Amino acid sequence: MPFIPHTEEEVRAMLDAIGESSVEALFDEIPADLRSEGLKQVPPGASELQVGQEVRQRAAADGQPVCFMGAGAYEHHIPAAVWELTTRGEFYSAYTPYQAEASQGTLQVVYEFQTMMAHLTGLDASNASMYDGASALAEAALMAVRANRKAKSKRILIPESVHPVYRRVVETIVRNQGLELETLAVDPEGGHIDPATLPDDPGAFAGLVVPQPNYFGVLEEVDALTDWAHAHGGLVIGQVNPTALAVLTPPGEWGAEGADIACGEGQPLGAPLSSGGPYFGFMTCRQSHVRQLPGRIVGGTIDADERRGYTLTLQAREQHIRRSKATSNICTNQGLLATAATIYLSLMGPDGLERVATASHANTRKLVEALTAIDGVEAVFDRPCFHEAALRTDVPADRLLDALAAEGILGGVALGEDYPELGDAFLVCATEVRTDDEIRAYADAVARILPTLRD
């Protein structure tokens, strides 16, 4: 947002209007002994030229490494128009607007966002966004407990193939609300939940989390898992990558009846990798569960003059209804990031998003083929993947990744800390922005570095 300072004439006019002689006079009620005489330890102000030079020097020190990391945060191409429009003053807020009469444009953007997310996930309704993908999954677990009228249970089945950070966030949020999280082990060969290993009598449970793709990039057997959960009275929570939904079956079409709730991280839809955020979560559901959806929903309506209008139509949170009836204490959302996602999806369209997904999948296949052709590198799992894959080496994964980083290559995410049973494994990712030359350079670097680490 551009900063436009007030002129001396404008300041003088405002002071005259309120009857004050100076800006300092506005603070005369503060005792003199409490007022600062200046920021003595702050260095003198620098010129725009000097600040620009300093920023460029610091950026150069960081370098421009080539990123093959994923694990929930992905480097995609973002059209320049996305943030040129998103950072206009009309949109530059993380908040959902309250005054419909003053916020029709912003409300319409959120309405379009909800429409796009509902279409992308194949479900009926979407909220106005969440904090991030991890907290969205926690809210989905709480929602499943509230919405499941068949099973009066607080058990949530969550596979260990769900992002480990997400699982820790879910545990933190729900543990004091009486929910019981039960971890499902993955098949050691496929890295997925094998439906054949699920019990015939699992007991009462509120919901099953189905990641697609899962943390290892592996595709789950979503149809069989969905039908199994519904057959035993549980709801299904699809935890999904929105880019993958351009080429994979959406949660609303899983199995015979479809998932009940879908959620995920929206960062791939126009948010840059910027030192950890901010990101945003999304959540959609069936119409029958919409009263349990946390956050807010923007709806369309017609005014007295038959003109189209937008307003907040569902706000089942503690700021608007009795605390005991609130679905969540979520107090805001990530409206700015949802705006970026709306513009990104509008620019890309269904065909563009599909090209991003297919190119990412193709690049990851190239990367895996190039790396597994090297002696000492093998694929961990034998199942189809989307745009990530787990690989194993015969040297410590951390040492390999550190050596690659020293050459300007962010080679992946080590899995040993969260999954020690996988040994020296690491997760790699290649989105549509990675080139054939970069993939070859990565493989060449691994082939050159590995022998030195075996000595």
Coordinates of C-alpha atoms in Angstrom, one line a residue:
M1 CA 0.0 0.0 0.0
P2 CA 1.5 3.4 -1.0
F3 CA 2.3 5.8 1.9
I4 CA 1.1 9.3 1.1
P5 CA 2.1 11.7 3.9
H6 CA 0.0 14.7 4.9
T7 CA 1.3 18.1 3.8
E8 CA 1.9 20.9 6.2
E9 CA -1.1 22.7 4.9
E10 CA -3.3 19.6 5.5
V11 CA -2.0 19.2 9.0
R12 CA -2.7 22.9 9.7
A13 CA -6.2 22.6 8.4
M14 CA -7.0 19.6 10.6
L15 CA -5.6 21.3 13.7
D16 CA -7.6 24.4 13.0
A17 CA -10.7 22.3 12.6
I18 CA -10.3 20.8 16.1
G19 CA -9.0 24.0 17.7
E20 CA -5.5 22.9 18.6
S21 CA -2.2 24.8 18.0
S22 CA 0.1 21.8 17.2
V23 CA 0.2 18.1 17.1
E24 CA 2.3 18.1 20.3
A25 CA -0.7 19.7 22.0
L26 CA -2.7 16.6 21.4
F27 CA -0.5 14.7 23.9
D28 CA -0.3 17.3 26.6
E29 CA -2.2 15.1 29.1
I30 CA 0.9 12.8 29.2
P31 CA 3.1 13.8 32.2
A32 CA 6.4 15.3 31.2
D33 CA 8.4 12.7 33.1
L34 CA 6.8 9.9 31.1
R35 CA 7.5 11.4 27.7
S36 CA 10.6 10.4 25.7
E37 CA 13.1 13.0 24.7
G38 CA 13.9 11.1 21.6
L39 CA 15.1 7.7 20.5
K40 CA 18.7 8.1 21.4
Q41 CA 19.9 4.6 20.5
V42 CA 18.3 4.7 17.1
P43 CA 20.7 5.7 14.4
P44 CA 20.0 8.7 12.2
G45 CA 17.6 8.1 9.3
A46 CA 19.0 6.8 6.1
S47 CA 18.1 8.0 2.6
E48 CA 16.1 6.0 0.2
L49 CA 19.3 5.3 -1.8
Q50 CA 21.1 4.0 1.3
V51 CA 18.1 1.8 2.4
G52 CA 17.9 0.3 -1.1
Q53 CA 21.6 -0.5 -1.1
E54 CA 21.4 -2.1 2.3
V55 CA 18.4 -4.3 1.3
R56 CA 20.1 -5.4 -1.9
Q57 CA 23.2 -6.4 0.0
R58 CA 21.3 -8.4 2.5
A59 CA 19.3 -10.1 -0.2
A60 CA 22.5 -11.0 -2.1
A61 CA 23.9 -12.5 1.1
D62 CA 20.8 -14.8 1.2
G63 CA 21.5 -15.9 -2.3
Q64 CA 18.9 -17.4 -4.7
P65 CA 18.9 -21.1 -4.0
V66 CA 17.0 -23.5 -6.2
C67 CA 14.2 -25.0 -4.2
F68 CA 13.3 -28.7 -4.3
M69 CA 11.6 -28.6 -0.9
G70 CA 7.9 -29.0 -0.4
A71 CA 6.3 -30.6 2.8
G72 CA 3.3 -28.2 2.8
A73 CA 4.9 -25.1 1.3
Y74 CA 5.4 -24.9 -2.5
E75 CA 7.1 -22.6 -4.9
H76 CA 4.7 -22.0 -7.8
H77 CA 4.7 -19.2 -10.4
I78 CA 2.6 -16.3 -9.3
P79 CA 1.4 -14.0 -12.1
A80 CA 2.4 -10.4 -11.4
A81 CA -1.2 -9.2 -11.5
V82 CA -2.0 -11.3 -8.4
W83 CA -0.2 -9.1 -5.8
E84 CA -0.4 -5.9 -7.8
L85 CA -4.2 -6.1 -7.3
T86 CA -4.2 -7.8 -3.9
T87 CA -2.1 -5.0 -2.3
R88 CA -4.4 -2.2 -3.5
G89 CA -5.7 -0.2 -0.6
E90 CA -9.3 -1.5 -1.2
F91 CA -8.2 -5.0 -0.4
Y92 CA -5.2 -4.6 2.0
S93 CA -6.6 -6.3 5.1
A94 CA -6.7 -9.8 6.6
Y95 CA -10.2 -9.2 7.9
T96 CA -13.6 -10.1 6.5
P97 CA -15.6 -6.9 6.2
Y98 CA -18.5 -6.2 8.6
Q99 CA -20.3 -3.2 7.1
A100 CA -22.0 -4.6 4.0
E101 CA -23.1 -1.2 2.8
A102 CA -19.4 0.0 2.7
S103 CA -17.7 -3.3 1.6
Q104 CA -19.6 -4.7 -1.4
G105 CA -16.4 -5.2 -3.4
T106 CA -14.5 -7.0 -0.7
L107 CA -17.5 -9.1 0.2
Q108 CA -17.9 -10.1 -3.5
V109 CA -14.3 -11.2 -3.6
V110 CA -14.8 -13.5 -0.6
Y111 CA -18.1 -14.8 -2.2
E112 CA -16.1 -15.6 -5.4
F113 CA -13.4 -17.3 -3.3
Q114 CA -16.0 -19.4 -1.5
T115 CA -17.5 -20.4 -4.9
M116 CA -14.2 -21.4 -6.3
M117 CA -13.2 -23.5 -3.3
A118 CA -16.6 -25.2 -3.3
H119 CA -16.2 -26.1 -7.0
L120 CA -12.5 -27.2 -6.5
T121 CA -13.4 -29.5 -3.6
G122 CA -16.7 -30.7 -5.1
L123 CA -18.6 -29.7 -1.9
D124 CA -21.6 -27.4 -1.3
A125 CA -20.4 -24.6 1.0
S126 CA -17.1 -22.9 1.9
N127 CA -16.2 -20.5 4.7
A128 CA -14.3 -17.3 4.2
S129 CA -11.0 -18.9 4.9
M130 CA -9.0 -20.0 8.0
Y131 CA -5.7 -19.2 9.6
D132 CA -3.7 -22.0 7.9
G133 CA -4.0 -25.6 6.8
A134 CA -3.0 -27.0 10.2
S135 CA -5.5 -25.1 12.2
A136 CA -8.1 -25.8 9.5
L137 CA -7.6 -29.5 10.1
A138 CA -8.0 -29.1 13.8
E139 CA -11.3 -27.1 13.2
A140 CA -12.4 -29.9 10.8
A141 CA -11.9 -32.5 13.6
L142 CA -13.9 -30.5 16.0
M143 CA -16.6 -29.9 13.4
A144 CA -16.8 -33.7 12.7
V145 CA -17.5 -34.3 16.3
R146 CA -20.3 -31.7 16.4
A147 CA -21.8 -32.7 13.1
N148 CA -21.8 -36.5 13.4
R149 CA -25.2 -37.4 14.8
K150 CA -24.8 -41.1 14.2
A151 CA -21.8 -41.7 16.4
K152 CA -21.7 -40.0 19.8
S153 CA -18.0 -40.3 19.9
K154 CA -15.0 -37.9 20.1
R155 CA -12.6 -40.3 18.4
I156 CA -10.8 -39.0 15.3
L157 CA -8.8 -41.4 13.3
I158 CA -5.8 -39.6 11.8
P159 CA -3.2 -41.4 9.6
E160 CA 0.5 -41.0 10.4
S161 CA 0.8 -40.0 6.7
V162 CA -0.8 -36.6 7.6
H163 CA 1.8 -33.8 7.9
P164 CA 3.5 -34.3 11.3
V165 CA 3.2 -30.5 12.1
Y166 CA -0.5 -30.7 11.3
R167 CA -0.9 -33.6 13.7
R168 CA 0.9 -31.7 16.4
V169 CA -1.2 -28.6 15.8
V170 CA -4.4 -30.7 15.9
E171 CA -3.3 -32.3 19.2
T172 CA -2.6 -28.9 20.7
I173 CA -5.9 -27.4 19.7
V174 CA -8.3 -30.3 20.5
R175 CA -6.6 -32.1 23.5
N176 CA -8.3 -29.9 26.1
Q177 CA -11.7 -30.3 24.4
G178 CA -12.0 -34.0 25.0
L179 CA -11.2 -35.3 21.5
E180 CA -9.3 -38.5 21.2
L181 CA -6.9 -38.7 18.3
E182 CA -6.0 -42.2 17.2
T183 CA -3.1 -42.7 14.8
L184 CA -3.4 -45.1 11.9
A185 CA -0.1 -46.7 10.7
V186 CA 0.8 -46.5 7.1
D187 CA 1.7 -49.5 4.9
P188 CA 5.6 -49.6 5.0
E189 CA 5.8 -50.5 1.3
G190 CA 3.2 -48.1 -0.1
G191 CA 3.4 -45.2 2.4
H192 CA -0.4 -45.1 2.5
I193 CA -3.3 -46.4 4.5
D194 CA -4.1 -49.9 3.1
P195 CA -7.9 -50.3 3.3
A196 CA -7.5 -54.0 3.7
T197 CA -5.8 -53.5 7.1
L198 CA -8.6 -51.5 8.6
P199 CA -10.6 -53.3 11.2
D200 CA -14.1 -54.8 10.5
D201 CA -15.2 -53.4 13.9
P202 CA -13.4 -50.2 14.6
G203 CA -15.9 -49.1 17.3
A204 CA -17.6 -45.7 17.3
F205 CA -15.6 -42.8 15.9
A206 CA -16.6 -39.3 14.8
G207 CA -14.4 -38.9 11.7
L208 CA -11.5 -40.2 9.6
V209 CA -8.9 -37.9 8.1
V210 CA -8.0 -38.8 4.6
P211 CA -4.9 -36.8 3.2
Q212 CA -4.7 -36.5 -0.6
P213 CA -1.9 -36.5 -1.5
N214 CA -0.4 -37.4 1.9
Y215 CA 2.7 -36.0 3.5
F216 CA 4.9 -38.3 1.5
G217 CA 3.3 -37.2 -1.8
V218 CA 1.7 -40.6 -2.1
L219 CA -1.9 -40.9 -3.3
E220 CA -4.3 -42.6 -0.9
E221 CA -7.1 -45.0 -1.9
V222 CA -9.7 -42.3 -1.1
D223 CA -12.7 -44.1 -2.4
A224 CA -12.2 -47.2 -0.3
L225 CA -11.3 -45.2 2.8
T226 CA -14.4 -43.0 2.4
D227 CA -16.7 -45.9 2.0
W228 CA -15.2 -47.7 5.0
A229 CA -15.6 -44.7 7.2
H230 CA -19.2 -44.1 6.2
A231 CA -20.1 -47.8 6.6
H232 CA -19.0 -47.6 10.2
G233 CA -20.8 -44.3 11.0
G234 CA -17.9 -41.9 10.7
L235 CA -17.6 -38.7 8.7
V236 CA -14.7 -38.2 6.3
I237 CA -12.4 -35.2 6.4
G238 CA -10.5 -34.7 3.2
Q239 CA -7.2 -32.9 3.9
V240 CA -6.2 -31.9 0.3
N241 CA -3.7 -29.9 -1.8
P242 CA -5.7 -27.5 -3.9
T243 CA -3.4 -27.7 -6.9
A244 CA -3.7 -31.4 -7.0
L245 CA -7.5 -31.1 -7.2
A246 CA -7.1 -29.8 -10.7
V247 CA -6.2 -33.4 -11.8
L248 CA -7.4 -35.6 -9.0
T249 CA -11.0 -36.6 -8.0
P250 CA -12.3 -33.9 -5.6
P251 CA -13.3 -34.9 -2.0
G252 CA -17.0 -34.4 -2.8
E253 CA -16.8 -37.3 -5.2
W254 CA -14.9 -39.8 -3.1
G255 CA -16.5 -43.1 -2.7
A256 CA -20.2 -43.7 -3.0
E257 CA -21.3 -40.5 -1.1
G258 CA -18.2 -38.2 -1.1
A259 CA -16.3 -36.7 1.8
D260 CA -18.2 -34.7 4.4
I261 CA -15.6 -32.0 5.0
A262 CA -12.6 -30.8 3.1
C263 CA -9.8 -28.6 4.3
G264 CA -6.2 -27.7 3.4
E265 CA -3.5 -25.1 3.0
G266 CA -4.2 -22.5 0.4
Q267 CA -0.6 -21.3 0.0
P268 CA -0.1 -22.9 -3.4
L269 CA -2.8 -20.6 -4.8
G270 CA -0.9 -17.4 -5.2
A271 CA 1.0 -17.0 -1.8
P272 CA 4.8 -16.8 -2.1
L273 CA 7.4 -18.6 0.0
S274 CA 8.0 -15.6 2.2
S275 CA 9.9 -16.6 5.4
G276 CA 7.1 -18.9 6.6
G277 CA 3.9 -17.0 5.8
P278 CA 1.4 -15.7 6.1
Y279 CA -0.6 -18.6 4.6
F280 CA -4.3 -19.4 4.8
G281 CA -6.5 -22.4 5.3
F282 CA -9.7 -23.3 3.5
M283 CA -12.6 -25.4 4.5
T284 CA -15.7 -26.7 2.7
C285 CA -18.5 -29.1 3.6
R286 CA -21.8 -30.6 2.6
Q287 CA -24.8 -28.3 2.9
S288 CA -26.2 -30.6 5.7
H289 CA -23.2 -29.7 7.9
V290 CA -23.1 -26.0 7.1
R291 CA -24.4 -24.9 10.5
Q292 CA -21.3 -26.5 12.1
L293 CA -18.8 -24.8 9.7
P294 CA -16.5 -22.5 11.7
G295 CA -15.8 -18.9 10.8
R296 CA -18.0 -16.9 8.5
I297 CA -19.8 -17.3 5.2
V298 CA -20.5 -14.5 2.7
G299 CA -23.8 -14.9 0.9
G300 CA -25.4 -13.2 -2.1
T301 CA -28.8 -11.6 -1.9
I302 CA -31.1 -9.2 -3.7
D303 CA -32.0 -5.8 -2.2
A304 CA -35.3 -4.0 -2.3
D305 CA -34.5 -2.6 -5.8
E306 CA -33.7 -6.1 -7.2
R307 CA -29.9 -5.3 -7.2
R308 CA -27.4 -8.0 -6.4
G309 CA -25.7 -7.6 -3.1
Y310 CA -23.4 -9.4 -0.6
T311 CA -23.4 -9.8 3.1
L312 CA -22.2 -12.0 5.9
T313 CA -24.9 -14.6 6.2
L314 CA -23.6 -17.1 8.7
Q315 CA -21.3 -16.2 11.6
A316 CA -21.6 -19.0 14.1
R317 CA -18.8 -17.9 16.4
E318 CA -18.6 -16.5 19.8
Q319 CA -18.6 -12.8 18.8
H320 CA -22.1 -13.2 17.3
I321 CA -23.9 -15.8 19.3
R322 CA -23.8 -17.3 22.8
R323 CA -20.4 -18.8 23.6
S324 CA -22.0 -22.2 24.4
K325 CA -23.4 -22.4 20.9
A326 CA -20.4 -21.1 19.0
T327 CA -18.8 -23.4 16.6
S328 CA -15.3 -21.9 17.1
N329 CA -13.5 -19.0 18.7
I330 CA -11.7 -18.2 15.4
C331 CA -11.8 -14.4 15.5
T332 CA -10.7 -13.5 12.0
N333 CA -9.5 -15.2 8.8
Q334 CA -6.9 -14.6 6.2
G335 CA -8.9 -12.4 3.9
L336 CA -5.9 -10.9 2.2
L337 CA -4.5 -14.3 1.2
A338 CA -8.0 -15.4 0.2
T339 CA -8.2 -12.4 -2.1
A340 CA -4.8 -13.4 -3.7
A341 CA -6.1 -16.9 -4.2
T342 CA -9.3 -15.6 -5.8
I343 CA -7.3 -13.5 -8.3
Y344 CA -4.8 -16.3 -8.9
L345 CA -7.6 -18.8 -9.7
S346 CA -9.4 -16.3 -11.9
L347 CA -6.2 -15.7 -13.9
M348 CA -5.3 -19.3 -14.2
G349 CA -8.7 -20.7 -14.8
P350 CA -9.4 -24.5 -14.8
D351 CA -7.1 -25.2 -17.7
G352 CA -4.2 -23.1 -16.3
L353 CA -4.5 -24.8 -12.9
E354 CA -4.5 -28.2 -14.6
R355 CA -1.4 -27.3 -16.5
V356 CA 0.4 -26.3 -13.3
A357 CA -0.6 -29.6 -11.7
T358 CA 0.4 -31.8 -14.6
A359 CA 3.7 -29.9 -15.1
S360 CA 4.5 -30.3 -11.4
H361 CA 3.8 -34.0 -11.6
A362 CA 5.9 -34.5 -14.7
N363 CA 8.8 -32.5 -13.2
T364 CA 8.7 -34.6 -10.0
R365 CA 8.8 -37.8 -12.1
K366 CA 11.9 -36.5 -13.9
L367 CA 13.5 -35.6 -10.7
V368 CA 12.9 -39.0 -9.1
E369 CA 14.1 -40.8 -12.2
A370 CA 17.3 -38.8 -12.3
L371 CA 18.0 -39.2 -8.6
T372 CA 17.2 -42.9 -8.3
A373 CA 19.5 -43.6 -11.2
I374 CA 22.4 -42.7 -8.9
D375 CA 24.0 -45.4 -6.9
G376 CA 22.9 -45.1 -3.3
V377 CA 19.6 -43.4 -3.9
E378 CA 16.3 -45.3 -3.9
A379 CA 12.5 -44.5 -3.7
V380 CA 11.1 -45.3 -0.3
F381 CA 7.5 -46.2 -1.5
D382 CA 6.1 -47.9 -4.5
R383 CA 2.8 -46.0 -4.8
P384 CA 1.8 -43.3 -7.3
C385 CA 2.7 -39.7 -6.2
F386 CA 1.7 -36.2 -7.1
H387 CA 4.5 -33.7 -7.0
E388 CA 6.5 -35.0 -4.0
A389 CA 8.3 -38.3 -3.3
A390 CA 10.3 -39.8 -0.4
L391 CA 13.8 -41.0 -1.3
R392 CA 16.4 -42.9 0.8
T393 CA 20.2 -42.6 0.6
D394 CA 23.0 -44.7 2.0
V395 CA 24.5 -41.6 3.8
P396 CA 22.9 -39.4 6.5
A397 CA 20.2 -37.4 4.8
D398 CA 21.0 -34.3 6.9
R399 CA 24.6 -34.2 5.7
L400 CA 23.6 -34.6 2.1
L401 CA 21.0 -31.8 2.4
D402 CA 23.6 -29.5 4.1
A403 CA 26.1 -30.2 1.4
L404 CA 23.5 -29.4 -1.3
A405 CA 22.5 -26.2 0.5
A406 CA 26.2 -25.1 0.5
E407 CA 26.0 -25.3 -3.3
G408 CA 22.7 -23.3 -3.5
I409 CA 20.3 -26.2 -3.8
L410 CA 17.6 -26.7 -1.2
G411 CA 17.5 -30.4 -1.8
G412 CA 14.5 -31.5 0.3
V413 CA 13.2 -32.1 3.8
A414 CA 14.8 -34.8 6.0
L415 CA 12.2 -37.3 7.4
G416 CA 14.3 -39.0 10.1
E417 CA 13.2 -36.8 13.0
D418 CA 9.5 -37.5 12.5
Y419 CA 9.8 -40.9 10.9
P420 CA 12.9 -42.6 12.2
E421 CA 11.7 -46.0 10.9
L422 CA 12.4 -44.7 7.4
G423 CA 16.1 -44.3 8.0
D424 CA 18.0 -41.7 6.0
A425 CA 15.0 -40.6 3.9
F426 CA 14.1 -37.2 2.7
L427 CA 11.2 -35.6 0.8
V428 CA 11.8 -33.9 -2.6
C429 CA 9.4 -31.8 -4.6
A430 CA 9.5 -30.3 -8.1
T431 CA 6.7 -27.9 -9.2
E432 CA 6.2 -26.3 -12.6
V433 CA 8.8 -23.7 -12.0
R434 CA 11.7 -26.2 -12.0
T435 CA 13.6 -26.5 -15.3
D436 CA 15.2 -29.5 -16.9
D437 CA 18.6 -27.9 -16.4
E438 CA 17.9 -27.4 -12.6
I439 CA 16.9 -31.0 -12.3
R440 CA 20.0 -32.2 -14.0
A441 CA 22.2 -29.9 -11.9
Y442 CA 20.6 -31.3 -8.7
A443 CA 21.2 -34.9 -9.8
D444 CA 24.8 -34.1 -10.8
A445 CA 25.4 -32.5 -7.4
V446 CA 24.0 -35.6 -5.6
A447 CA 26.1 -37.9 -7.7
R448 CA 29.2 -35.9 -6.9
I449 CA 28.6 -35.3 -3.2
L450 CA 27.5 -38.8 -2.2
P451 CA 30.9 -40.5 -2.6
T452 CA 32.5 -37.8 -0.5
L453 CA 30.1 -38.5 2.4
R454 CA 30.8 -42.2 2.4
D455 CA 34.5 -41.7 3.2

